[in-house]
Amino acid sequence: MKVTFYGGARTVTGSKHLLEVNGTKILLECGLFQGRREEARRRNREFPFTTLAVDAVILSHAHIDHSGALPALVRAGYEGPIYCTRATADLLSVLLRDSAEIHERDIYLVNKHRPAGTPEIEPLYTLKDVARTLPLLAGMEYGEQFKIANDVNVIFREAGHILGSAQVQLNINDGSGPGTVFRLGFTGDLGRDHLPILRDPYQMDGLDALIMESTYGDRLHERGEDLKSRLAAVVERTVERGGRIIIPAFAVGRTQRVVYLLHQLFNEGRLPTVPIYVDSPMASEATEVYRRHPDCFDAEAYRLQEEGDILGFRRLRYVGSVEESKRLNEMRVPCIIISASGMAEAGRILHHLIHGVEDARNTILIVGYCAPYTLGRRLMERQPVIRIFGREYRLRAEVEHIGGLSTHADRDDLLGYMRGMSSPPRTVYIVHGDEPQSLAFAGHLRGQGFNGVQVPRKGQTFDLLTGAPDGLPTEEPAGE
Ligand SMILES: [Zn+2]
Ligand SMILES: [Zn+2]
């Protein structure tokens, strides 16, 4: 029994962990590697293992860094089952099609501008590959054990991160005697308690080994702030001066959380009378998936859903056509526009920003993480002049940032999760974090008395029973 960490090891993208159990090969996650273009292209094309030898794939959730290489795996010949929750399967049909379109457009431009005489490059995958991938998805229920191989049973548990997100428990017959079961846990991406719409993460326990994420292994989120009140205040003062509120938001997850909060403010009579528009076709499709899965909601959202649609109310409109989207910019009354992408790098949000940034009455409300050098980050930094589509605009609008909407556990959440176990696992593999975050989190765990903490390097294999690495020692140099 062994596990090899091919991606998401000392980095956050490209998650791929290959389990080998009594001759069966199980791939845990098949994430897209994201980073510098050339390197990303190369790493996403080449699988570091024989794709045809994989017997089954298990996915924790729909985010592209966990699922986005699936169509490439299928293009490389994989035809086996892909196990995930039912909601994840539904979200994947939205996310993978969008991902294929991005790859096709990206390669079209590369080919168009390639030097004469050089061969055309093929996209990583196309909509056709996605169409062959979707029928392989096997949507399962939370909490129900199912068999994926002779010696391997699996149970999905709530992860509380996005709709359909799951932690994975594998019960493996380790062959050391009749009925002996090795329990391997995988957190996927862990969410946080009390997030709107979603249930709180399930506490796994009684594990022999755990593969654990560490995205925020050394960071703390803002706490105790009343998100709804801050949101209400931003809307109120913008509307008072006759402006519009422009919110760049990720189409899946973030948009639905903002809509849900606005809906609650509306019900409580705390929202000024202004129209609200969600202007992102992908967000509308993802919202449809949310609506189909009240089974994944927490008690509050479920109760509200019984009374009516929690992601739609009479003040809110999902915008479809490009024409309607353009008409929003001709409106002369205050309104709220939520549009993708979240970091304002692409999508319809750019047009709303072009028409909105130079007006001091408007507010640009940032509700998510914006990576360095993205337009979202430059707005947050209040750069006086910003460029969109090669043209310069003066930033006169107010820019406001509401943190605390993150759906990732932070350092204290992750440590609390580990302390919540009555019997700690013998080995903990720390994955899915930038290297400093993963190493720091491993240090925090060791400091709290946890043994067998490993931070795998890319491509490193471990014996699951003993937790011992083959090859490279993983012990960190002193001081880390
Ligand atoms: Zn995620
Ligand atoms: Zn992730």
Short mmCIF file of C-alpha atoms and ligand atoms in Angstrom, two decimals:
data_model
loop_
_atom_site.label_atom_id
_atom_site.label_comp_id
_atom_site.label_asym_id
_atom_site.label_seq_id
_atom_site.Cartn_x
_atom_site.Cartn_y
_atom_site.Cartn_z
CA MET A 1 0.00 0.00 0.00
CA LYS A 2 1.52 3.27 -1.04
CA VAL A 3 0.71 6.83 -2.01
CA THR A 4 2.57 9.13 -4.40
CA PHE A 5 2.00 12.88 -4.41
CA TYR A 6 2.22 14.05 -8.02
CA GLY A 7 0.65 17.49 -7.66
CA GLY A 8 -0.59 19.81 -4.95
CA ALA A 9 2.62 18.93 -3.10
CA ARG A 10 4.21 22.11 -1.73
CA THR A 11 1.93 24.06 -4.04
CA VAL A 12 -1.81 24.74 -4.23
CA THR A 13 -2.56 23.69 -7.78
CA GLY A 14 -2.55 20.48 -9.82
CA SER A 15 -3.66 18.19 -6.95
CA LYS A 16 -3.03 14.53 -7.87
CA HIS A 17 -2.37 11.79 -5.31
CA LEU A 18 -2.04 8.23 -6.59
CA LEU A 19 -2.89 5.37 -4.21
CA GLU A 20 -1.75 1.84 -4.95
CA VAL A 21 -3.58 -0.80 -2.94
CA ASN A 22 -3.08 -4.53 -3.62
CA GLY A 23 -2.56 -3.85 -7.33
CA THR A 24 -5.43 -1.34 -7.68
CA LYS A 25 -4.52 2.24 -8.67
CA ILE A 26 -6.78 4.99 -7.39
CA LEU A 27 -6.24 8.62 -8.34
CA LEU A 28 -7.34 11.08 -5.67
CA GLU A 29 -8.06 14.40 -7.50
CA CYS A 30 -7.07 15.31 -11.03
CA GLY A 31 -6.40 19.02 -10.73
CA LEU A 32 -5.20 21.51 -13.27
CA PHE A 33 -1.79 22.98 -12.69
CA GLN A 34 -1.97 26.78 -12.85
CA GLY A 35 1.02 29.06 -13.06
CA ARG A 36 3.39 30.49 -15.64
CA ARG A 37 1.94 29.72 -19.07
CA GLU A 38 4.62 27.58 -20.67
CA GLU A 39 5.26 25.53 -17.56
CA ALA A 40 1.53 25.08 -16.93
CA ARG A 41 1.00 23.89 -20.53
CA ARG A 42 3.79 21.34 -20.25
CA ARG A 43 2.81 20.02 -16.83
CA ASN A 44 -0.87 19.69 -17.72
CA ARG A 45 -0.11 17.75 -20.90
CA GLU A 46 2.21 15.17 -19.39
CA PHE A 47 0.88 12.81 -16.75
CA PRO A 48 3.71 11.48 -14.57
CA PHE A 49 2.03 8.04 -14.36
CA THR A 50 0.47 5.60 -16.84
CA THR A 51 -3.01 6.99 -17.29
CA LEU A 52 -4.37 3.72 -18.68
CA ALA A 53 -3.32 1.86 -15.52
CA VAL A 54 -5.58 4.01 -13.29
CA ASP A 55 -8.60 1.98 -12.11
CA ALA A 56 -10.69 4.71 -10.47
CA VAL A 57 -10.67 8.45 -9.76
CA ILE A 58 -12.07 10.07 -6.61
CA LEU A 59 -12.77 13.83 -6.51
CA SER A 60 -13.29 15.93 -3.39
CA HIS A 61 -14.94 18.92 -5.11
CA ALA A 62 -15.45 20.77 -8.37
CA HIS A 63 -12.79 23.50 -8.17
CA ILE A 64 -10.50 23.41 -11.20
CA ASP A 65 -7.30 22.97 -9.16
CA HIS A 66 -8.81 19.60 -8.12
CA SER A 67 -10.77 18.58 -11.23
CA GLY A 68 -9.55 20.59 -14.23
CA ALA A 69 -7.22 17.95 -15.70
CA LEU A 70 -9.95 15.28 -15.90
CA PRO A 71 -10.72 15.88 -19.61
CA ALA A 72 -6.97 15.66 -20.31
CA LEU A 73 -6.91 12.30 -18.48
CA VAL A 74 -9.81 11.10 -20.60
CA ARG A 75 -8.11 12.42 -23.75
CA ALA A 76 -5.10 10.32 -22.69
CA GLY A 77 -7.27 7.21 -22.68
CA TYR A 78 -8.87 6.96 -19.21
CA GLU A 79 -12.34 5.38 -19.35
CA GLY A 80 -12.98 4.33 -15.75
CA PRO A 81 -15.34 5.75 -13.12
CA ILE A 82 -14.90 9.20 -11.51
CA TYR A 83 -16.49 9.20 -8.05
CA CYS A 84 -17.72 12.46 -6.50
CA THR A 85 -20.86 13.79 -4.79
CA ARG A 86 -23.95 14.41 -6.92
CA ALA A 87 -23.67 18.20 -6.55
CA THR A 88 -20.00 18.10 -7.59
CA ALA A 89 -20.95 16.14 -10.71
CA ASP A 90 -23.51 18.82 -11.61
CA LEU A 91 -21.09 21.69 -10.98
CA LEU A 92 -18.41 19.98 -13.06
CA SER A 93 -20.56 20.10 -16.16
CA VAL A 94 -20.53 23.91 -15.81
CA LEU A 95 -16.88 24.30 -14.78
CA LEU A 96 -15.25 21.85 -17.19
CA ARG A 97 -17.07 23.27 -20.21
CA ASP A 98 -15.93 26.74 -19.22
CA SER A 99 -12.37 25.44 -18.75
CA ALA A 100 -12.40 23.80 -22.22
CA GLU A 101 -13.57 27.04 -23.81
CA ILE A 102 -10.72 28.91 -22.12
CA HIS A 103 -8.16 26.37 -23.40
CA GLU A 104 -9.57 26.44 -26.92
CA ARG A 105 -9.54 30.27 -27.04
CA ASP A 106 -6.06 30.42 -25.52
CA ILE A 107 -4.60 28.02 -28.12
CA TYR A 108 -6.48 29.71 -30.97
CA LEU A 109 -4.68 32.97 -30.12
CA VAL A 110 -1.30 31.24 -29.70
CA ASN A 111 -1.68 29.58 -33.11
CA LYS A 112 -2.85 32.79 -34.75
CA HIS A 113 0.26 34.64 -33.61
CA ARG A 114 2.77 31.79 -34.05
CA PRO A 115 5.84 32.37 -36.25
CA ALA A 116 5.42 31.18 -39.85
CA GLY A 117 6.48 27.57 -40.41
CA THR A 118 6.00 26.41 -36.81
CA PRO A 119 3.41 23.65 -36.24
CA GLU A 120 -0.02 24.34 -34.75
CA ILE A 121 -0.41 23.57 -31.05
CA GLU A 122 -3.40 21.52 -29.91
CA PRO A 123 -5.49 22.66 -26.97
CA LEU A 124 -5.03 20.73 -23.71
CA TYR A 125 -8.59 19.55 -24.24
CA THR A 126 -11.76 20.58 -26.01
CA LEU A 127 -15.51 20.54 -25.43
CA LYS A 128 -15.51 17.10 -27.09
CA ASP A 129 -13.21 15.72 -24.39
CA VAL A 130 -15.47 17.23 -21.74
CA ALA A 131 -18.46 15.54 -23.38
CA ARG A 132 -16.63 12.21 -23.03
CA THR A 133 -15.67 12.96 -19.39
CA LEU A 134 -19.10 13.89 -17.98
CA PRO A 135 -20.70 10.42 -18.48
CA LEU A 136 -17.88 8.88 -16.39
CA LEU A 137 -18.91 10.89 -13.30
CA ALA A 138 -20.52 8.71 -10.65
CA GLY A 139 -22.44 11.01 -8.27
CA MET A 140 -22.72 9.56 -4.76
CA GLU A 141 -24.52 10.54 -1.53
CA TYR A 142 -22.77 11.90 1.55
CA GLY A 143 -22.42 9.41 4.40
CA GLU A 144 -23.04 6.28 2.33
CA GLN A 145 -20.26 3.74 2.02
CA PHE A 146 -19.63 2.45 -1.50
CA LYS A 147 -17.17 -0.06 -2.91
CA ILE A 148 -14.71 1.04 -5.60
CA ALA A 149 -12.48 -2.06 -5.63
CA ASN A 150 -12.30 -5.43 -3.89
CA ASP A 151 -10.40 -4.12 -0.89
CA VAL A 152 -11.46 -0.47 -0.93
CA ASN A 153 -14.64 1.20 0.35
CA VAL A 154 -15.23 4.95 0.31
CA ILE A 155 -17.45 7.40 2.25
CA PHE A 156 -17.89 11.09 1.39
CA ARG A 157 -18.24 13.50 4.34
CA GLU A 158 -19.20 17.20 4.31
CA ALA A 159 -16.22 19.54 3.80
CA GLY A 160 -18.20 22.81 4.04
CA HIS A 161 -16.08 24.50 1.34
CA ILE A 162 -18.33 24.84 -1.75
CA LEU A 163 -21.56 23.14 -2.82
CA GLY A 164 -20.92 19.39 -3.04
CA SER A 165 -17.46 19.56 -1.45
CA ALA A 166 -16.46 16.42 0.40
CA GLN A 167 -13.83 14.92 2.61
CA VAL A 168 -13.01 11.38 1.63
CA GLN A 169 -12.63 8.41 3.95
CA LEU A 170 -11.15 5.26 2.42
CA ASN A 171 -11.53 1.99 4.31
CA ILE A 172 -8.86 -0.29 2.91
CA ASN A 173 -8.50 -3.97 3.70
CA ASP A 174 -4.77 -4.04 4.24
CA GLY A 175 -4.41 -7.79 3.87
CA SER A 176 -2.70 -8.22 7.25
CA GLY A 177 -5.53 -10.40 8.51
CA PRO A 178 -9.27 -10.97 8.05
CA GLY A 179 -11.28 -7.84 8.73
CA THR A 180 -8.31 -5.55 9.32
CA VAL A 181 -9.09 -2.17 7.89
CA PHE A 182 -6.71 0.71 7.29
CA ARG A 183 -8.55 4.05 7.49
CA LEU A 184 -7.17 6.78 5.25
CA GLY A 185 -8.73 10.25 5.36
CA PHE A 186 -8.41 13.08 2.85
CA THR A 187 -9.71 16.53 3.74
CA GLY A 188 -9.97 17.90 0.19
CA ASP A 189 -10.32 21.65 0.76
CA LEU A 190 -11.75 22.26 4.23
CA GLY A 191 -14.31 25.02 4.75
CA ARG A 192 -15.22 26.85 7.93
CA ASP A 193 -18.04 26.78 10.45
CA HIS A 194 -20.99 29.18 10.00
CA LEU A 195 -20.51 29.95 6.29
CA PRO A 196 -23.73 31.07 4.60
CA ILE A 197 -25.67 28.33 2.76
CA LEU A 198 -23.22 25.50 3.51
CA ARG A 199 -23.16 22.98 6.33
CA ASP A 200 -20.20 23.00 8.72
CA PRO A 201 -17.29 20.63 7.98
CA TYR A 202 -17.65 17.09 9.35
CA GLN A 203 -15.12 16.03 11.99
CA MET A 204 -13.34 12.89 10.83
CA ASP A 205 -11.82 10.65 13.53
CA GLY A 206 -10.36 7.21 14.09
CA LEU A 207 -8.05 7.45 11.08
CA ASP A 208 -4.74 5.65 10.59
CA ALA A 209 -3.47 8.31 8.20
CA LEU A 210 -4.70 11.67 6.93
CA ILE A 211 -3.89 13.70 3.83
CA MET A 212 -4.59 17.29 4.82
CA GLU A 213 -4.80 20.60 2.97
CA SER A 214 -2.86 23.63 4.23
CA THR A 215 -3.87 26.53 1.94
CA TYR A 216 -3.99 28.88 4.95
CA GLY A 217 -1.72 26.78 7.18
CA ASP A 218 -0.07 29.89 8.56
CA ARG A 219 -2.68 32.62 8.14
CA LEU A 220 -5.73 33.84 10.01
CA HIS A 221 -8.88 35.28 8.42
CA GLU A 222 -10.59 38.38 9.74
CA ARG A 223 -12.97 37.34 12.51
CA GLY A 224 -15.99 38.66 14.26
CA GLU A 225 -16.84 41.22 11.61
CA ASP A 226 -20.47 41.47 10.70
CA LEU A 227 -20.28 40.91 6.96
CA LYS A 228 -23.92 41.73 6.41
CA SER A 229 -23.69 45.07 8.20
CA ARG A 230 -20.59 46.07 6.26
CA LEU A 231 -22.27 45.10 3.01
CA ALA A 232 -25.38 47.08 3.97
CA ALA A 233 -23.27 50.15 4.81
CA VAL A 234 -21.43 50.07 1.46
CA VAL A 235 -24.69 49.79 -0.47
CA GLU A 236 -26.36 52.53 1.52
CA ARG A 237 -23.68 55.18 1.16
CA THR A 238 -23.18 54.45 -2.55
CA VAL A 239 -26.88 54.68 -3.28
CA GLU A 240 -27.14 57.90 -1.27
CA ARG A 241 -24.66 59.58 -3.58
CA GLY A 242 -26.43 58.16 -6.64
CA GLY A 243 -23.77 55.62 -7.62
CA ARG A 244 -23.68 51.96 -8.52
CA ILE A 245 -22.01 49.11 -6.64
CA ILE A 246 -19.85 46.95 -8.91
CA ILE A 247 -18.83 43.59 -7.42
CA PRO A 248 -16.31 41.33 -9.20
CA ALA A 249 -17.04 37.81 -7.95
CA PHE A 250 -16.15 34.23 -8.82
CA ALA A 251 -19.08 32.64 -10.65
CA VAL A 252 -19.19 29.56 -8.46
CA GLY A 253 -19.49 29.98 -4.72
CA ARG A 254 -18.69 33.64 -4.15
CA THR A 255 -21.54 35.01 -6.29
CA GLN A 256 -24.10 32.79 -4.55
CA ARG A 257 -22.85 33.84 -1.09
CA VAL A 258 -23.10 37.54 -1.94
CA VAL A 259 -26.60 37.05 -3.42
CA TYR A 260 -27.66 35.13 -0.31
CA LEU A 261 -26.44 37.94 1.99
CA LEU A 262 -28.19 40.60 -0.15
CA HIS A 263 -31.35 38.51 -0.04
CA GLN A 264 -31.24 38.40 3.76
CA LEU A 265 -30.70 42.17 3.93
CA PHE A 266 -33.66 42.60 1.56
CA ASN A 267 -35.88 40.41 3.76
CA GLU A 268 -34.80 42.36 6.83
CA GLY A 269 -35.69 45.65 5.12
CA ARG A 270 -32.07 46.84 5.28
CA LEU A 271 -31.49 47.19 1.55
CA PRO A 272 -32.28 50.44 -0.31
CA THR A 273 -34.70 50.06 -3.21
CA VAL A 274 -32.27 49.41 -6.05
CA PRO A 275 -32.17 46.71 -8.72
CA ILE A 276 -29.55 43.97 -8.45
CA TYR A 277 -28.04 42.23 -11.48
CA VAL A 278 -25.97 39.06 -11.66
CA ASP A 279 -24.23 39.46 -15.01
CA SER A 280 -22.31 36.25 -15.66
CA PRO A 281 -23.68 33.34 -17.69
CA MET A 282 -21.54 30.88 -15.73
CA ALA A 283 -22.78 32.29 -12.40
CA SER A 284 -26.38 31.83 -13.61
CA GLU A 285 -25.68 28.21 -14.54
CA ALA A 286 -23.91 27.54 -11.24
CA THR A 287 -26.85 29.12 -9.38
CA GLU A 288 -29.16 26.65 -11.13
CA VAL A 289 -27.01 23.82 -9.75
CA TYR A 290 -27.23 25.32 -6.24
CA ARG A 291 -31.03 25.46 -6.58
CA ARG A 292 -31.13 21.78 -7.54
CA HIS A 293 -29.27 20.82 -4.35
CA PRO A 294 -31.05 22.09 -1.24
CA ASP A 295 -29.99 18.67 0.15
CA CYS A 296 -26.52 20.25 0.56
CA PHE A 297 -27.72 23.39 2.40
CA ASP A 298 -27.36 24.08 6.11
CA ALA A 299 -30.50 24.20 8.28
CA GLU A 300 -31.02 27.97 7.89
CA ALA A 301 -30.66 28.03 4.10
CA TYR A 302 -32.85 24.91 3.84
CA ARG A 303 -35.59 26.52 5.91
CA LEU A 304 -35.44 29.73 3.86
CA GLN A 305 -35.50 27.69 0.66
CA GLU A 306 -38.77 26.10 1.79
CA GLU A 307 -40.27 29.61 1.90
CA GLY A 308 -38.92 30.61 -1.50
CA ASP A 309 -35.84 30.76 -3.71
CA ILE A 310 -32.86 31.84 -1.56
CA LEU A 311 -30.85 32.80 -4.64
CA GLY A 312 -33.50 34.88 -6.32
CA PHE A 313 -35.88 37.59 -5.20
CA ARG A 314 -37.93 40.17 -7.01
CA ARG A 315 -35.23 42.84 -6.85
CA LEU A 316 -32.64 40.54 -8.43
CA ARG A 317 -32.19 39.66 -12.10
CA TYR A 318 -29.87 37.16 -13.77
CA VAL A 319 -28.68 38.79 -16.98
CA GLY A 320 -28.40 36.56 -20.03
CA SER A 321 -27.64 38.23 -23.35
CA VAL A 322 -24.69 40.48 -24.19
CA GLU A 323 -27.16 43.19 -25.29
CA GLU A 324 -28.85 43.22 -21.92
CA SER A 325 -25.44 43.31 -20.26
CA LYS A 326 -24.49 46.38 -22.33
CA ARG A 327 -27.77 48.10 -21.52
CA LEU A 328 -26.87 48.00 -17.81
CA ASN A 329 -24.19 50.59 -18.54
CA GLU A 330 -26.73 53.02 -19.95
CA MET A 331 -28.82 52.99 -16.78
CA ARG A 332 -28.72 56.26 -14.90
CA VAL A 333 -30.09 55.02 -11.56
CA PRO A 334 -28.20 53.34 -8.70
CA CYS A 335 -27.92 49.58 -8.91
CA ILE A 336 -25.80 46.62 -7.79
CA ILE A 337 -23.94 44.62 -10.45
CA ILE A 338 -22.28 41.30 -9.59
CA SER A 339 -20.15 39.93 -12.41
CA ALA A 340 -17.21 37.61 -13.08
CA SER A 341 -14.31 37.11 -13.01
CA GLY A 342 -13.46 37.50 -9.34
CA MET A 343 -10.01 38.98 -9.90
CA ALA A 344 -11.37 41.16 -12.75
CA GLU A 345 -9.03 39.53 -15.23
CA ALA A 346 -11.62 38.62 -17.85
CA GLY A 347 -15.35 38.45 -18.43
CA ARG A 348 -18.18 40.97 -18.45
CA ILE A 349 -16.96 42.67 -15.27
CA LEU A 350 -14.37 44.48 -17.42
CA HIS A 351 -17.08 46.37 -19.31
CA HIS A 352 -18.77 47.38 -16.08
CA LEU A 353 -15.44 48.63 -14.75
CA ILE A 354 -14.71 50.60 -17.95
CA HIS A 355 -18.03 52.38 -17.53
CA GLY A 356 -17.76 52.70 -13.76
CA VAL A 357 -14.25 53.38 -12.47
CA GLU A 358 -14.08 57.07 -13.44
CA ASP A 359 -17.27 58.03 -11.58
CA ALA A 360 -16.61 59.02 -7.96
CA ARG A 361 -20.20 58.17 -6.98
CA ASN A 362 -19.61 54.46 -7.67
CA THR A 363 -18.11 51.79 -5.43
CA ILE A 364 -16.07 48.81 -6.54
CA LEU A 365 -16.54 46.15 -3.89
CA ILE A 366 -13.88 43.44 -3.73
CA VAL A 367 -15.13 40.32 -1.93
CA GLY A 368 -12.42 37.75 -2.66
CA TYR A 369 -8.74 37.11 -2.96
CA CYS A 370 -6.99 38.94 -5.81
CA ALA A 371 -3.57 37.62 -6.85
CA PRO A 372 -0.70 40.09 -7.35
CA TYR A 373 -0.67 41.91 -10.71
CA THR A 374 -4.34 41.19 -11.46
CA LEU A 375 -6.68 44.10 -12.17
CA GLY A 376 -8.55 43.28 -8.97
CA ARG A 377 -5.34 43.71 -6.98
CA ARG A 378 -4.51 47.01 -8.73
CA LEU A 379 -7.96 48.32 -7.84
CA MET A 380 -7.49 47.24 -4.22
CA GLU A 381 -4.17 49.07 -4.17
CA ARG A 382 -6.00 52.16 -5.46
CA GLN A 383 -3.60 52.74 -8.33
CA PRO A 384 -4.56 56.19 -9.70
CA VAL A 385 -4.61 55.03 -13.32
CA ILE A 386 -5.59 51.55 -14.45
CA ARG A 387 -5.47 49.89 -17.86
CA ILE A 388 -8.30 47.85 -19.32
CA PHE A 389 -8.03 46.48 -22.87
CA GLY A 390 -5.01 48.69 -23.46
CA ARG A 391 -6.78 51.95 -22.53
CA GLU A 392 -6.12 54.04 -19.43
CA TYR A 393 -8.81 55.05 -16.95
CA ARG A 394 -8.62 57.24 -13.88
CA LEU A 395 -9.73 55.42 -10.75
CA ARG A 396 -12.16 57.84 -9.11
CA ALA A 397 -14.68 55.33 -7.73
CA GLU A 398 -14.49 54.27 -4.11
CA VAL A 399 -12.86 50.84 -3.62
CA GLU A 400 -14.00 48.78 -0.66
CA HIS A 401 -12.81 45.36 0.42
CA ILE A 402 -14.83 42.93 2.53
CA GLY A 403 -12.66 40.04 3.72
CA GLY A 404 -13.96 37.18 5.77
CA LEU A 405 -15.92 35.66 2.89
CA SER A 406 -13.21 33.05 2.32
CA THR A 407 -14.41 29.45 2.22
CA HIS A 408 -11.08 28.01 3.33
CA ALA A 409 -10.27 27.02 6.89
CA ASP A 410 -7.47 29.17 8.32
CA ARG A 411 -4.61 28.08 10.58
CA ASP A 412 -6.69 27.97 13.75
CA ASP A 413 -9.57 26.17 12.01
CA LEU A 414 -7.13 23.53 10.72
CA LEU A 415 -5.46 23.11 14.12
CA GLY A 416 -8.89 22.94 15.78
CA TYR A 417 -9.88 20.24 13.32
CA MET A 418 -6.84 18.16 14.28
CA ARG A 419 -7.41 18.70 18.01
CA GLY A 420 -11.04 17.63 17.53
CA MET A 421 -9.95 14.04 16.93
CA SER A 422 -10.10 11.72 19.92
CA SER A 423 -7.34 9.57 18.42
CA PRO A 424 -4.89 11.35 16.10
CA PRO A 425 -3.74 9.59 12.91
CA ARG A 426 -0.29 8.00 12.99
CA THR A 427 0.74 9.89 9.87
CA VAL A 428 -0.41 13.27 8.56
CA TYR A 429 0.60 14.25 5.01
CA ILE A 430 0.41 18.01 4.51
CA VAL A 431 -0.55 18.98 0.94
CA HIS A 432 -2.31 21.77 -1.03
CA GLY A 433 -0.45 24.79 0.28
CA ASP A 434 2.33 27.03 -0.96
CA GLU A 435 5.54 25.62 0.49
CA PRO A 436 5.93 28.17 3.32
CA GLN A 437 2.30 27.62 4.39
CA SER A 438 2.66 23.81 4.38
CA LEU A 439 5.99 23.82 6.24
CA ALA A 440 4.74 26.32 8.82
CA PHE A 441 1.58 24.30 9.40
CA ALA A 442 3.63 21.11 9.84
CA GLY A 443 5.65 23.02 12.44
CA HIS A 444 2.47 24.10 14.29
CA LEU A 445 1.25 20.49 14.35
CA ARG A 446 4.55 19.15 15.66
CA GLY A 447 4.57 21.95 18.24
CA GLN A 448 1.19 20.72 19.47
CA GLY A 449 2.51 17.20 19.92
CA PHE A 450 1.40 15.53 16.68
CA ASN A 451 3.80 12.87 15.42
CA GLY A 452 4.37 11.50 11.93
CA VAL A 453 3.84 14.84 10.18
CA GLN A 454 5.15 14.75 6.60
CA VAL A 455 5.31 17.45 3.94
CA PRO A 456 5.67 15.42 0.70
CA ARG A 457 7.71 16.71 -2.18
CA LYS A 458 6.36 16.48 -5.72
CA GLY A 459 6.67 12.90 -6.97
CA GLN A 460 7.50 11.45 -3.56
CA THR A 461 6.11 8.03 -2.55
CA PHE A 462 5.26 6.85 0.98
CA ASP A 463 4.45 3.43 2.40
CA LEU A 464 0.95 4.00 3.78
CA LEU A 465 1.21 1.45 6.60
CA THR A 466 4.42 2.81 8.09
CA GLY A 467 4.34 6.38 6.80
CA ALA A 468 7.95 5.97 5.66
CA PRO A 469 9.08 7.75 2.48
CA ASP A 470 11.01 5.95 -0.25
CA GLY A 471 13.94 7.87 -1.58
CA LEU A 472 14.32 11.48 -0.52
CA PRO A 473 14.18 12.12 3.22
CA THR A 474 11.50 14.72 4.00
CA GLU A 475 12.89 15.98 7.28
CA GLU A 476 13.14 19.74 7.06
CA PRO A 477 16.42 21.44 7.84
CA ALA A 478 16.61 22.79 11.39
CA GLY A 479 14.89 26.11 11.88
CA GLU A 480 11.97 25.49 9.53
ZN ZN B 1 -11.46 24.40 -3.45
ZN ZN B 2 -8.14 23.82 -3.80
#
